């Protein structure tokens, strides 16, 4: 028996409200996070070119280290949302605490690796002799904030699973403001130079982690959840996150390969590639916000033993992904005369970027489907499939990208390979979504 049109419209409106309520604050928090590096760059840049170069190398290493462990947010969101749907808030917060303890353990391990190996890591990334000392200083100090950032990831996952994306937004904005103020005070007021920038960021990061811990601990006490580390729970969190780690590493490999191929094409191509990649990352934030809503909503429906609701929410979110992708694509096409001059005045770079930029615009509806279904399957706890699908995608992308210098096409061909990559991801995700095998109900998968 099919739903009456009025009932269908009511269901869609309900899904729309949920998506907007979760996605809009999530988008704000996602955009606020990169502002940390931008603030550091703006302040350190006035110290000198060597200091800014050192910051660039060190921040690239730090960003990579933290982004690799983004599964702490994704896996925790899905697990907590399931228990919320099942009506067991005590178990939901207990699951979140396991993710936070795992984040703390991983963070301590990363510090133990980075502190002694910082000079070697900096040299591996090709820092100049003048920039290397500054990069090493910044990396060593900033590594002390890695556990805080991983705690933030896990705690953000807890709150998202609890259907709360507003608190992460407020914390992200407050952290950005605190970071900017501390950087100015320590770099210039205390005359600590690049070390002051690093210390300012570390203090801001631990401040953010402290706020999250207060929120989670209060929730744990309110619902009688234990705060003590549980070995079995921590292992379960790690096992749930392992496939998502494979997925993230595969995606990182794709981005690195694309950049390496663009670099082989020439200076104009790599310069244009960096501009387009920056835009592509910004567009991804908008689509990732819907994916985050998907993680929380789908997990809750499945935990509540409502497979029909989960499927209906999935369909509506895919429609949102396509619609937002179309809008983003049109914005890219219409704004390209204004966008490119913001980054370069070189006509060769502009001419190189323009056709590739159009390729990015045309691919946005595909990206919309990919991001949304990625979030849906994460919310369903379907990590092993996501890992396998990304490995297949990587296997398709590698030869397509590496053949670009041989067969020509320049940067446009590189971004054609990127579009092929997203199309393969869309195909694998659509096949899974239509199979229904991701629809596994209950408080645990």
CSV table of C-alpha atoms in Angstrom, one decimal:
chain,number,residue,atom,x,y,z
A,1,UNK,CA,0.0,0.0,0.0
A,2,UNK,CA,1.5,3.3,-1.0
A,3,UNK,CA,1.5,6.4,1.1
A,4,UNK,CA,-1.0,9.2,0.3
A,5,UNK,CA,0.5,12.2,-1.3
A,6,UNK,CA,-0.2,14.3,1.8
A,7,UNK,CA,1.5,11.8,4.1
A,8,UNK,CA,4.5,11.6,1.6
A,9,UNK,CA,4.9,15.4,1.7
A,10,UNK,CA,4.7,15.4,5.5
A,11,UNK,CA,7.4,12.7,5.7
A,12,UNK,CA,9.6,14.7,3.3
A,13,UNK,CA,9.1,17.9,5.3
A,14,UNK,CA,10.1,16.0,8.5
A,15,UNK,CA,13.3,14.7,6.8
A,16,UNK,CA,14.0,18.2,5.4
A,17,UNK,CA,13.8,19.7,8.8
A,18,UNK,CA,16.1,17.1,10.3
A,19,UNK,CA,18.6,17.5,7.5
A,20,UNK,CA,18.7,21.3,7.8
A,21,UNK,CA,18.9,21.2,11.6
A,22,UNK,CA,21.9,18.9,11.5
A,23,UNK,CA,23.6,19.9,8.3
A,24,UNK,CA,23.7,23.7,8.6
A,25,UNK,CA,25.6,23.8,12.0
A,26,UNK,CA,27.8,20.9,10.8
A,27,UNK,CA,28.8,23.0,7.7
A,28,UNK,CA,29.7,25.9,10.0
A,29,UNK,CA,31.9,23.7,12.1
A,30,UNK,CA,33.6,22.2,9.1
A,31,UNK,CA,34.4,25.6,7.6
A,32,UNK,CA,35.7,26.9,11.0
A,33,UNK,CA,38.3,24.1,11.3
A,34,UNK,CA,40.5,25.2,8.4
A,35,UNK,CA,40.5,28.7,9.7
A,36,UNK,CA,43.0,27.6,12.4
A,37,UNK,CA,45.7,27.1,9.7
A,38,UNK,CA,44.6,30.3,8.0
A,39,UNK,CA,45.0,32.4,11.2
A,40,UNK,CA,48.4,30.9,11.9
A,41,UNK,CA,49.5,31.6,8.4
A,42,UNK,CA,48.3,35.2,8.5
A,43,UNK,CA,50.1,35.9,11.7
A,44,UNK,CA,53.3,33.9,11.1
A,45,UNK,CA,53.5,35.3,7.5
A,46,UNK,CA,54.5,38.7,9.0
A,47,UNK,CA,57.5,37.1,10.7
A,48,UNK,CA,59.2,36.2,7.4
A,49,UNK,CA,59.2,33.9,4.4
A,50,UNK,CA,61.3,31.2,6.1
A,51,UNK,CA,58.9,31.1,9.1
A,52,UNK,CA,55.8,30.9,6.8
A,53,UNK,CA,57.5,28.2,4.7
A,54,UNK,CA,58.2,26.2,7.9
A,55,UNK,CA,54.6,26.6,9.0
A,56,UNK,CA,53.4,25.3,5.6
A,57,UNK,CA,55.4,22.1,5.8
A,58,UNK,CA,54.6,21.4,9.5
A,59,UNK,CA,50.9,22.2,9.1
A,60,UNK,CA,50.7,19.9,6.1
A,61,UNK,CA,52.1,17.1,8.3
A,62,UNK,CA,49.8,17.9,11.2
A,63,UNK,CA,46.7,18.1,9.0
A,64,UNK,CA,47.5,14.8,7.4
A,65,UNK,CA,48.0,13.2,10.8
A,66,UNK,CA,44.7,14.4,12.2
A,67,UNK,CA,42.7,13.8,9.0
A,68,UNK,CA,43.8,10.1,8.8
A,69,UNK,CA,42.0,9.5,12.1
A,70,UNK,CA,38.7,11.2,11.1
A,71,UNK,CA,37.2,7.8,11.5
A,72,UNK,CA,37.0,8.6,15.3
A,73,UNK,CA,34.2,11.0,14.4
A,74,UNK,CA,32.5,8.9,11.7
A,75,UNK,CA,32.5,5.6,13.6
A,76,UNK,CA,31.5,7.1,16.9
A,77,UNK,CA,28.6,9.0,15.2
A,78,UNK,CA,27.1,5.9,13.8
A,79,UNK,CA,27.5,3.8,16.9
A,80,UNK,CA,26.1,6.4,19.2
A,81,UNK,CA,23.2,7.2,16.9
A,82,UNK,CA,22.1,3.6,16.8
A,83,UNK,CA,21.9,3.5,20.6
A,84,UNK,CA,20.0,6.8,20.6
A,85,UNK,CA,17.5,5.3,18.2
A,86,UNK,CA,17.2,2.2,20.5
A,87,UNK,CA,16.4,4.5,23.4
A,88,UNK,CA,19.5,3.6,25.4
A,89,UNK,CA,21.2,6.9,26.1
A,90,UNK,CA,23.4,5.3,28.8
A,91,UNK,CA,24.9,2.9,26.3
A,92,UNK,CA,25.1,5.6,23.7
A,93,UNK,CA,27.3,7.8,25.9
A,94,UNK,CA,29.3,4.8,27.1
A,95,UNK,CA,30.1,4.0,23.4
A,96,UNK,CA,31.2,7.6,23.0
A,97,UNK,CA,33.5,7.4,26.0
A,98,UNK,CA,35.2,4.3,24.4
A,99,UNK,CA,35.8,6.4,21.3
A,100,UNK,CA,37.3,9.2,23.3
A,101,UNK,CA,39.6,6.9,25.2
A,102,UNK,CA,40.7,5.4,21.8
A,103,UNK,CA,41.4,9.0,20.6
A,104,UNK,CA,43.6,9.6,23.7
A,105,UNK,CA,45.6,6.4,23.1
A,106,UNK,CA,46.1,7.1,19.4
A,107,UNK,CA,47.1,10.7,20.2
A,108,UNK,CA,49.7,9.7,22.8
A,109,UNK,CA,51.2,7.2,20.3
A,110,UNK,CA,51.4,9.9,17.6
A,111,UNK,CA,53.2,12.2,20.0
A,112,UNK,CA,55.7,9.4,20.9
A,113,UNK,CA,56.4,9.1,17.1
A,114,UNK,CA,56.5,12.7,16.1
A,115,UNK,CA,58.6,14.3,18.8
A,116,UNK,CA,61.8,12.3,18.2
A,117,UNK,CA,61.3,12.1,14.4
A,118,UNK,CA,60.3,15.7,13.7
A,119,UNK,CA,63.5,16.7,11.9
A,120,UNK,CA,63.4,13.6,9.7
A,121,UNK,CA,59.8,14.1,8.8
A,122,UNK,CA,60.5,17.8,7.9
A,123,UNK,CA,63.4,16.8,5.7
A,124,UNK,CA,61.3,14.1,4.0
A,125,UNK,CA,58.9,16.8,2.9
A,126,UNK,CA,61.8,18.7,1.3
A,127,UNK,CA,61.9,21.8,3.6
A,128,UNK,CA,64.7,24.2,2.8
A,129,UNK,CA,67.6,24.7,5.2
A,130,UNK,CA,66.3,28.0,6.3
A,131,UNK,CA,62.7,26.8,6.8
A,132,UNK,CA,63.5,23.4,8.4
A,133,UNK,CA,64.4,24.7,11.9
A,134,UNK,CA,61.1,26.7,12.1
A,135,UNK,CA,59.1,23.7,10.7
A,136,UNK,CA,60.7,21.4,13.3
A,137,UNK,CA,59.9,23.8,16.2
A,138,UNK,CA,56.3,24.2,15.1
A,139,UNK,CA,55.8,20.5,14.5
A,140,UNK,CA,57.2,19.4,17.8
A,141,UNK,CA,55.2,21.9,19.8
A,142,UNK,CA,52.0,21.5,17.8
A,143,UNK,CA,52.2,17.7,18.1
A,144,UNK,CA,51.3,18.2,21.8
A,145,UNK,CA,47.8,19.3,20.6
A,146,UNK,CA,47.2,16.2,18.5
A,147,UNK,CA,45.6,14.2,21.3
A,148,UNK,CA,43.3,17.2,21.9
A,149,UNK,CA,42.2,17.3,18.3
A,150,UNK,CA,41.6,13.6,18.2
A,151,UNK,CA,39.5,13.9,21.4
A,152,UNK,CA,37.6,16.7,19.6
A,153,UNK,CA,36.9,14.4,16.7
A,154,UNK,CA,35.6,11.6,18.9
A,155,UNK,CA,33.6,13.9,21.1
A,156,UNK,CA,32.1,15.6,18.0
A,157,UNK,CA,31.0,12.1,16.9
A,158,UNK,CA,29.3,11.6,20.2
A,159,UNK,CA,27.3,14.8,19.9
A,160,UNK,CA,26.5,14.2,16.3
A,161,UNK,CA,25.2,10.8,17.2
A,162,UNK,CA,23.1,12.5,19.9
A,163,UNK,CA,21.7,14.6,17.0
A,164,UNK,CA,23.5,17.7,18.3
A,165,UNK,CA,25.6,19.6,15.7
A,166,UNK,CA,25.1,23.0,17.3
A,167,UNK,CA,27.6,22.5,20.1
A,168,UNK,CA,30.4,21.5,17.8
A,169,UNK,CA,29.7,24.7,15.8
A,170,UNK,CA,29.9,26.9,18.9
A,171,UNK,CA,33.1,25.1,20.1
A,172,UNK,CA,34.7,25.5,16.6
A,173,UNK,CA,34.0,29.2,16.4
A,174,UNK,CA,35.2,29.8,20.0
A,175,UNK,CA,38.3,27.8,19.3
A,176,UNK,CA,39.1,29.8,16.2
A,177,UNK,CA,38.7,33.1,18.1
A,178,UNK,CA,40.9,31.9,21.0
A,179,UNK,CA,43.5,30.6,18.6
A,180,UNK,CA,43.7,33.9,16.8
A,181,UNK,CA,44.0,35.9,20.0
A,182,UNK,CA,46.6,33.6,21.6
A,183,UNK,CA,48.7,33.7,18.4
A,184,UNK,CA,48.8,37.4,18.3
A,185,UNK,CA,49.6,37.7,22.1
A,186,UNK,CA,52.3,34.9,22.1
A,187,UNK,CA,53.9,35.7,18.7
A,188,UNK,CA,54.1,39.4,19.1
A,189,UNK,CA,53.3,40.3,22.7
A,190,UNK,CA,55.5,37.7,24.2
A,191,UNK,CA,57.9,37.7,21.2
A,192,UNK,CA,58.0,33.9,20.9
A,193,UNK,CA,57.9,33.9,17.1
A,194,UNK,CA,56.7,30.7,15.4
A,195,UNK,CA,56.9,28.9,18.7
A,196,UNK,CA,54.3,31.3,20.1
A,197,UNK,CA,52.0,30.4,17.2
A,198,UNK,CA,52.4,26.7,17.9
A,199,UNK,CA,51.7,27.2,21.7
A,200,UNK,CA,48.7,29.3,20.9
A,201,UNK,CA,47.2,26.6,18.7
A,202,UNK,CA,47.9,23.9,21.3
A,203,UNK,CA,46.3,25.8,24.1
A,204,UNK,CA,43.2,26.5,21.9
A,205,UNK,CA,43.0,22.9,20.9
A,206,UNK,CA,43.1,21.6,24.5
A,207,UNK,CA,40.6,24.3,25.5
A,208,UNK,CA,38.2,22.9,22.8
A,209,UNK,CA,38.8,19.3,24.0
A,210,UNK,CA,38.1,20.4,27.6
A,211,UNK,CA,34.8,21.9,26.7
A,212,UNK,CA,33.8,18.7,24.8
A,213,UNK,CA,34.9,16.5,27.8
A,214,UNK,CA,32.8,18.7,30.2
A,215,UNK,CA,29.7,18.2,28.0
A,216,UNK,CA,30.2,14.5,27.6
A,217,UNK,CA,31.0,13.9,31.2
A,218,UNK,CA,27.9,15.8,32.3
A,219,UNK,CA,25.9,13.6,29.9
A,220,UNK,CA,27.5,10.5,31.3
A,221,UNK,CA,26.7,11.4,34.9
A,222,UNK,CA,23.1,12.4,34.0
A,223,UNK,CA,22.5,9.0,32.4
A,224,UNK,CA,24.7,6.9,34.8
A,225,UNK,CA,27.3,5.9,32.2
A,226,UNK,CA,30.7,4.9,33.3
A,227,UNK,CA,33.7,7.1,32.5
A,228,UNK,CA,36.4,4.5,33.1
A,229,UNK,CA,38.2,3.0,30.1
A,230,UNK,CA,36.8,-0.3,28.9
A,231,UNK,CA,39.2,-2.5,27.0
A,232,UNK,CA,36.5,-4.4,25.2
A,233,UNK,CA,34.7,-1.2,24.2
A,234,UNK,CA,37.9,0.5,23.0
A,235,UNK,CA,38.8,-2.6,20.9
A,236,UNK,CA,35.3,-2.5,19.4
A,237,UNK,CA,35.7,1.2,18.5
A,238,UNK,CA,39.0,0.5,16.9
A,239,UNK,CA,37.6,-2.5,14.9
A,240,UNK,CA,34.7,-0.3,13.7
A,241,UNK,CA,37.1,2.5,12.7
A,242,UNK,CA,39.7,0.3,10.9
A,243,UNK,CA,37.7,0.0,7.6
A,244,UNK,CA,37.1,3.7,7.6
A,245,UNK,CA,40.8,4.2,8.1
A,246,UNK,CA,41.4,2.2,4.9
A,247,UNK,CA,38.8,4.3,3.1
A,248,UNK,CA,40.4,7.6,4.3
A,249,UNK,CA,43.9,6.4,3.4
A,250,UNK,CA,42.7,5.4,-0.1
A,251,UNK,CA,41.1,8.8,-0.6
A,252,UNK,CA,44.3,10.6,0.6
A,253,UNK,CA,46.3,8.5,-1.9
A,254,UNK,CA,44.1,9.6,-4.7
A,255,UNK,CA,44.5,13.3,-3.9
A,256,UNK,CA,48.3,12.9,-3.5
A,257,UNK,CA,48.6,11.0,-6.9
A,258,UNK,CA,46.5,13.7,-8.6
A,259,UNK,CA,48.8,16.4,-7.2
A,260,UNK,CA,51.9,14.5,-8.2
A,261,UNK,CA,50.7,14.1,-11.8
A,262,UNK,CA,49.8,17.8,-12.0
A,263,UNK,CA,53.3,18.7,-10.7
A,264,UNK,CA,54.8,16.7,-13.6
A,265,UNK,CA,52.8,18.7,-16.1
A,266,UNK,CA,54.5,22.0,-15.3
A,267,UNK,CA,54.5,25.0,-13.0
A,268,UNK,CA,51.3,26.5,-14.5
A,269,UNK,CA,49.5,23.2,-14.2
A,270,UNK,CA,50.4,22.6,-10.5
A,271,UNK,CA,49.6,26.2,-9.6
A,272,UNK,CA,46.1,25.9,-11.3
A,273,UNK,CA,45.7,22.5,-9.7
A,274,UNK,CA,46.2,23.9,-6.2
A,275,UNK,CA,43.7,26.6,-6.8
A,276,UNK,CA,41.1,24.1,-8.1
A,277,UNK,CA,41.8,21.7,-5.3
A,278,UNK,CA,41.2,24.4,-2.7
A,279,UNK,CA,37.8,25.1,-4.3
A,280,UNK,CA,37.0,21.4,-4.5
A,281,UNK,CA,37.7,21.1,-0.8
A,282,UNK,CA,35.5,24.0,0.0
A,283,UNK,CA,32.6,22.6,-2.1
A,284,UNK,CA,33.2,19.3,-0.3
A,285,UNK,CA,32.4,20.9,3.1
A,286,UNK,CA,28.9,21.8,1.9
A,287,UNK,CA,28.3,18.2,0.7
A,288,UNK,CA,30.0,16.7,3.7
A,289,UNK,CA,27.6,18.6,6.0
A,290,UNK,CA,24.7,16.6,4.4
A,291,UNK,CA,26.7,13.4,4.8
A,292,UNK,CA,27.1,14.2,8.5
A,293,UNK,CA,23.4,14.6,8.9
A,294,UNK,CA,23.0,11.3,7.1
A,295,UNK,CA,25.3,9.5,9.6
A,296,UNK,CA,23.3,10.7,12.5
A,297,UNK,CA,19.8,10.2,11.0
A,298,UNK,CA,20.4,6.8,9.4
A,299,UNK,CA,22.0,5.4,12.6
A,300,UNK,CA,19.1,6.6,14.7
A,301,UNK,CA,16.5,5.0,12.3
A,302,UNK,CA,18.3,1.7,12.2
A,303,UNK,CA,18.8,1.7,16.0
A,304,UNK,CA,15.0,2.3,16.4
A,305,UNK,CA,14.3,-0.8,14.2
A,306,UNK,CA,12.8,1.4,11.5
A,307,UNK,CA,14.2,0.2,8.1
A,308,UNK,CA,11.4,1.9,6.1
A,309,UNK,CA,12.3,5.2,7.8
A,310,UNK,CA,16.0,4.7,7.0
A,311,UNK,CA,15.3,4.0,3.4
A,312,UNK,CA,13.0,7.0,3.0
A,313,UNK,CA,15.6,9.2,4.7
A,314,UNK,CA,18.3,7.9,2.4
A,315,UNK,CA,16.2,8.7,-0.7
A,316,UNK,CA,15.5,12.2,0.5
A,317,UNK,CA,19.1,12.9,1.3
A,318,UNK,CA,20.2,11.7,-2.1
A,319,UNK,CA,17.7,14.2,-3.6
A,320,UNK,CA,19.3,16.9,-1.4
A,321,UNK,CA,22.8,15.8,-2.5
A,322,UNK,CA,21.9,16.1,-6.2
A,323,UNK,CA,20.1,19.5,-5.7
A,324,UNK,CA,23.0,21.0,-3.7
A,325,UNK,CA,25.5,19.6,-6.3
A,326,UNK,CA,23.6,21.3,-9.1
A,327,UNK,CA,23.5,24.6,-7.3
A,328,UNK,CA,27.3,24.4,-6.4
A,329,UNK,CA,28.1,23.5,-10.0
A,330,UNK,CA,26.2,26.5,-11.3
A,331,UNK,CA,27.9,28.8,-8.7
A,332,UNK,CA,31.3,27.6,-9.9
A,333,UNK,CA,30.5,28.2,-13.6
A,334,UNK,CA,29.0,31.7,-13.0
A,335,UNK,CA,31.6,32.8,-10.5
A,336,UNK,CA,34.7,31.6,-12.3
A,337,UNK,CA,35.6,35.1,-13.8
A,338,UNK,CA,35.6,36.4,-10.2
A,339,UNK,CA,37.2,33.4,-8.5
A,340,UNK,CA,40.3,32.9,-10.5
A,341,UNK,CA,41.7,36.5,-10.2
A,342,UNK,CA,41.5,36.1,-6.4
A,343,UNK,CA,44.3,33.5,-6.6
A,344,UNK,CA,46.4,34.5,-9.6
A,345,UNK,CA,47.0,37.2,-12.1
A,346,UNK,CA,49.0,34.9,-14.4
A,347,UNK,CA,47.0,34.5,-17.7
A,348,UNK,CA,48.7,31.1,-18.3
A,349,UNK,CA,47.5,29.7,-15.0
A,350,UNK,CA,44.0,31.2,-15.6
A,351,UNK,CA,43.8,29.6,-19.0
A,352,UNK,CA,45.0,26.3,-17.6
A,353,UNK,CA,42.5,26.3,-14.7
A,354,UNK,CA,39.4,27.4,-16.7
A,355,UNK,CA,38.5,24.1,-18.5
A,356,UNK,CA,39.4,22.0,-15.5
A,357,UNK,CA,37.2,24.3,-13.4
A,358,UNK,CA,34.3,23.6,-15.7
A,359,UNK,CA,35.0,19.8,-15.3
A,360,UNK,CA,34.7,20.3,-11.5
A,361,UNK,CA,31.5,22.2,-11.9
A,362,UNK,CA,29.9,19.5,-14.0
A,363,UNK,CA,30.9,16.8,-11.5
A,364,UNK,CA,29.2,18.4,-8.5
A,365,UNK,CA,25.9,16.5,-8.8
A,366,UNK,CA,27.9,13.3,-8.9
A,367,UNK,CA,29.8,14.4,-5.8
A,368,UNK,CA,26.5,15.2,-4.1
A,369,UNK,CA,25.3,11.6,-4.5
A,370,UNK,CA,28.7,10.2,-3.4
A,371,UNK,CA,29.0,12.3,-0.2
A,372,UNK,CA,25.4,11.6,0.8
A,373,UNK,CA,25.6,7.8,0.3
A,374,UNK,CA,29.0,7.8,2.0
A,375,UNK,CA,27.3,9.3,5.0
A,376,UNK,CA,24.3,6.9,4.8
A,377,UNK,CA,26.5,3.8,4.8
A,378,UNK,CA,28.7,5.2,7.5
A,379,UNK,CA,25.6,5.8,9.6
A,380,UNK,CA,24.6,2.2,8.9
A,381,UNK,CA,28.0,1.0,10.1
A,382,UNK,CA,28.8,-0.4,6.7
A,383,UNK,CA,32.6,0.4,6.9
A,384,UNK,CA,33.9,-2.8,5.4
A,385,UNK,CA,32.0,-2.2,2.2
A,386,UNK,CA,33.2,1.4,2.1
A,387,UNK,CA,36.8,0.3,2.5
A,388,UNK,CA,36.5,-2.3,-0.3
A,389,UNK,CA,34.7,0.2,-2.6
A,390,UNK,CA,37.5,2.8,-2.1
A,391,UNK,CA,40.2,0.2,-2.9
A,392,UNK,CA,38.4,-0.6,-6.1
A,393,UNK,CA,38.1,3.1,-6.9
A,394,UNK,CA,41.8,3.6,-6.2
A,395,UNK,CA,42.7,0.8,-8.5
A,396,UNK,CA,40.7,2.4,-11.3
A,397,UNK,CA,42.0,5.9,-10.7
A,398,UNK,CA,45.8,5.1,-10.5
A,399,UNK,CA,46.2,4.0,-14.2
A,400,UNK,CA,43.8,6.7,-15.4
A,401,UNK,CA,45.8,9.4,-13.7
A,402,UNK,CA,49.3,8.1,-14.5
A,403,UNK,CA,48.4,7.9,-18.2
A,404,UNK,CA,47.6,11.6,-18.4
A,405,UNK,CA,51.3,12.7,-19.1
A,406,UNK,CA,51.5,10.1,-21.8
A,407,UNK,CA,48.3,10.7,-23.7
A,408,UNK,CA,48.0,14.5,-23.0
A,409,UNK,CA,45.1,16.6,-22.0
A,410,UNK,CA,46.9,18.5,-19.3
A,411,UNK,CA,45.2,19.5,-16.1
A,412,UNK,CA,41.8,19.0,-17.6
A,413,UNK,CA,42.6,15.4,-18.1
A,414,UNK,CA,43.7,15.1,-14.4
A,415,UNK,CA,40.4,16.5,-13.3
A,416,UNK,CA,38.6,14.2,-15.8
A,417,UNK,CA,40.4,11.3,-14.0
A,418,UNK,CA,39.1,12.8,-10.7
A,419,UNK,CA,35.6,12.9,-12.1
A,420,UNK,CA,36.0,9.3,-13.2
A,421,UNK,CA,37.0,8.5,-9.7
A,422,UNK,CA,33.9,10.1,-8.3
A,423,UNK,CA,31.7,8.3,-10.9
A,424,UNK,CA,33.2,4.9,-9.8
A,425,UNK,CA,32.5,5.8,-6.2
A,426,UNK,CA,28.9,6.8,-7.1
A,427,UNK,CA,28.4,3.5,-8.9
A,428,UNK,CA,29.7,1.3,-6.1
A,429,UNK,CA,27.7,3.3,-3.5
A,430,UNK,CA,24.4,3.2,-5.5
A,431,UNK,CA,24.8,-0.6,-6.0
A,432,UNK,CA,25.1,-1.0,-2.2
A,433,UNK,CA,22.3,1.4,-1.5
A,434,UNK,CA,19.9,-0.3,-3.9
A,435,UNK,CA,20.8,-3.8,-2.6
A,436,UNK,CA,19.5,-3.0,0.9
A,437,UNK,CA,22.2,-5.0,2.5
A,438,UNK,CA,23.2,-1.9,4.6
A,439,UNK,CA,19.8,-1.9,6.3
A,440,UNK,CA,20.8,-3.8,9.5
A,441,UNK,CA,18.6,-2.7,12.4
A,442,UNK,CA,19.3,-2.9,16.2
A,443,UNK,CA,21.3,-1.1,18.8
A,444,UNK,CA,24.5,-2.7,17.3
A,445,UNK,CA,25.3,-3.8,13.8
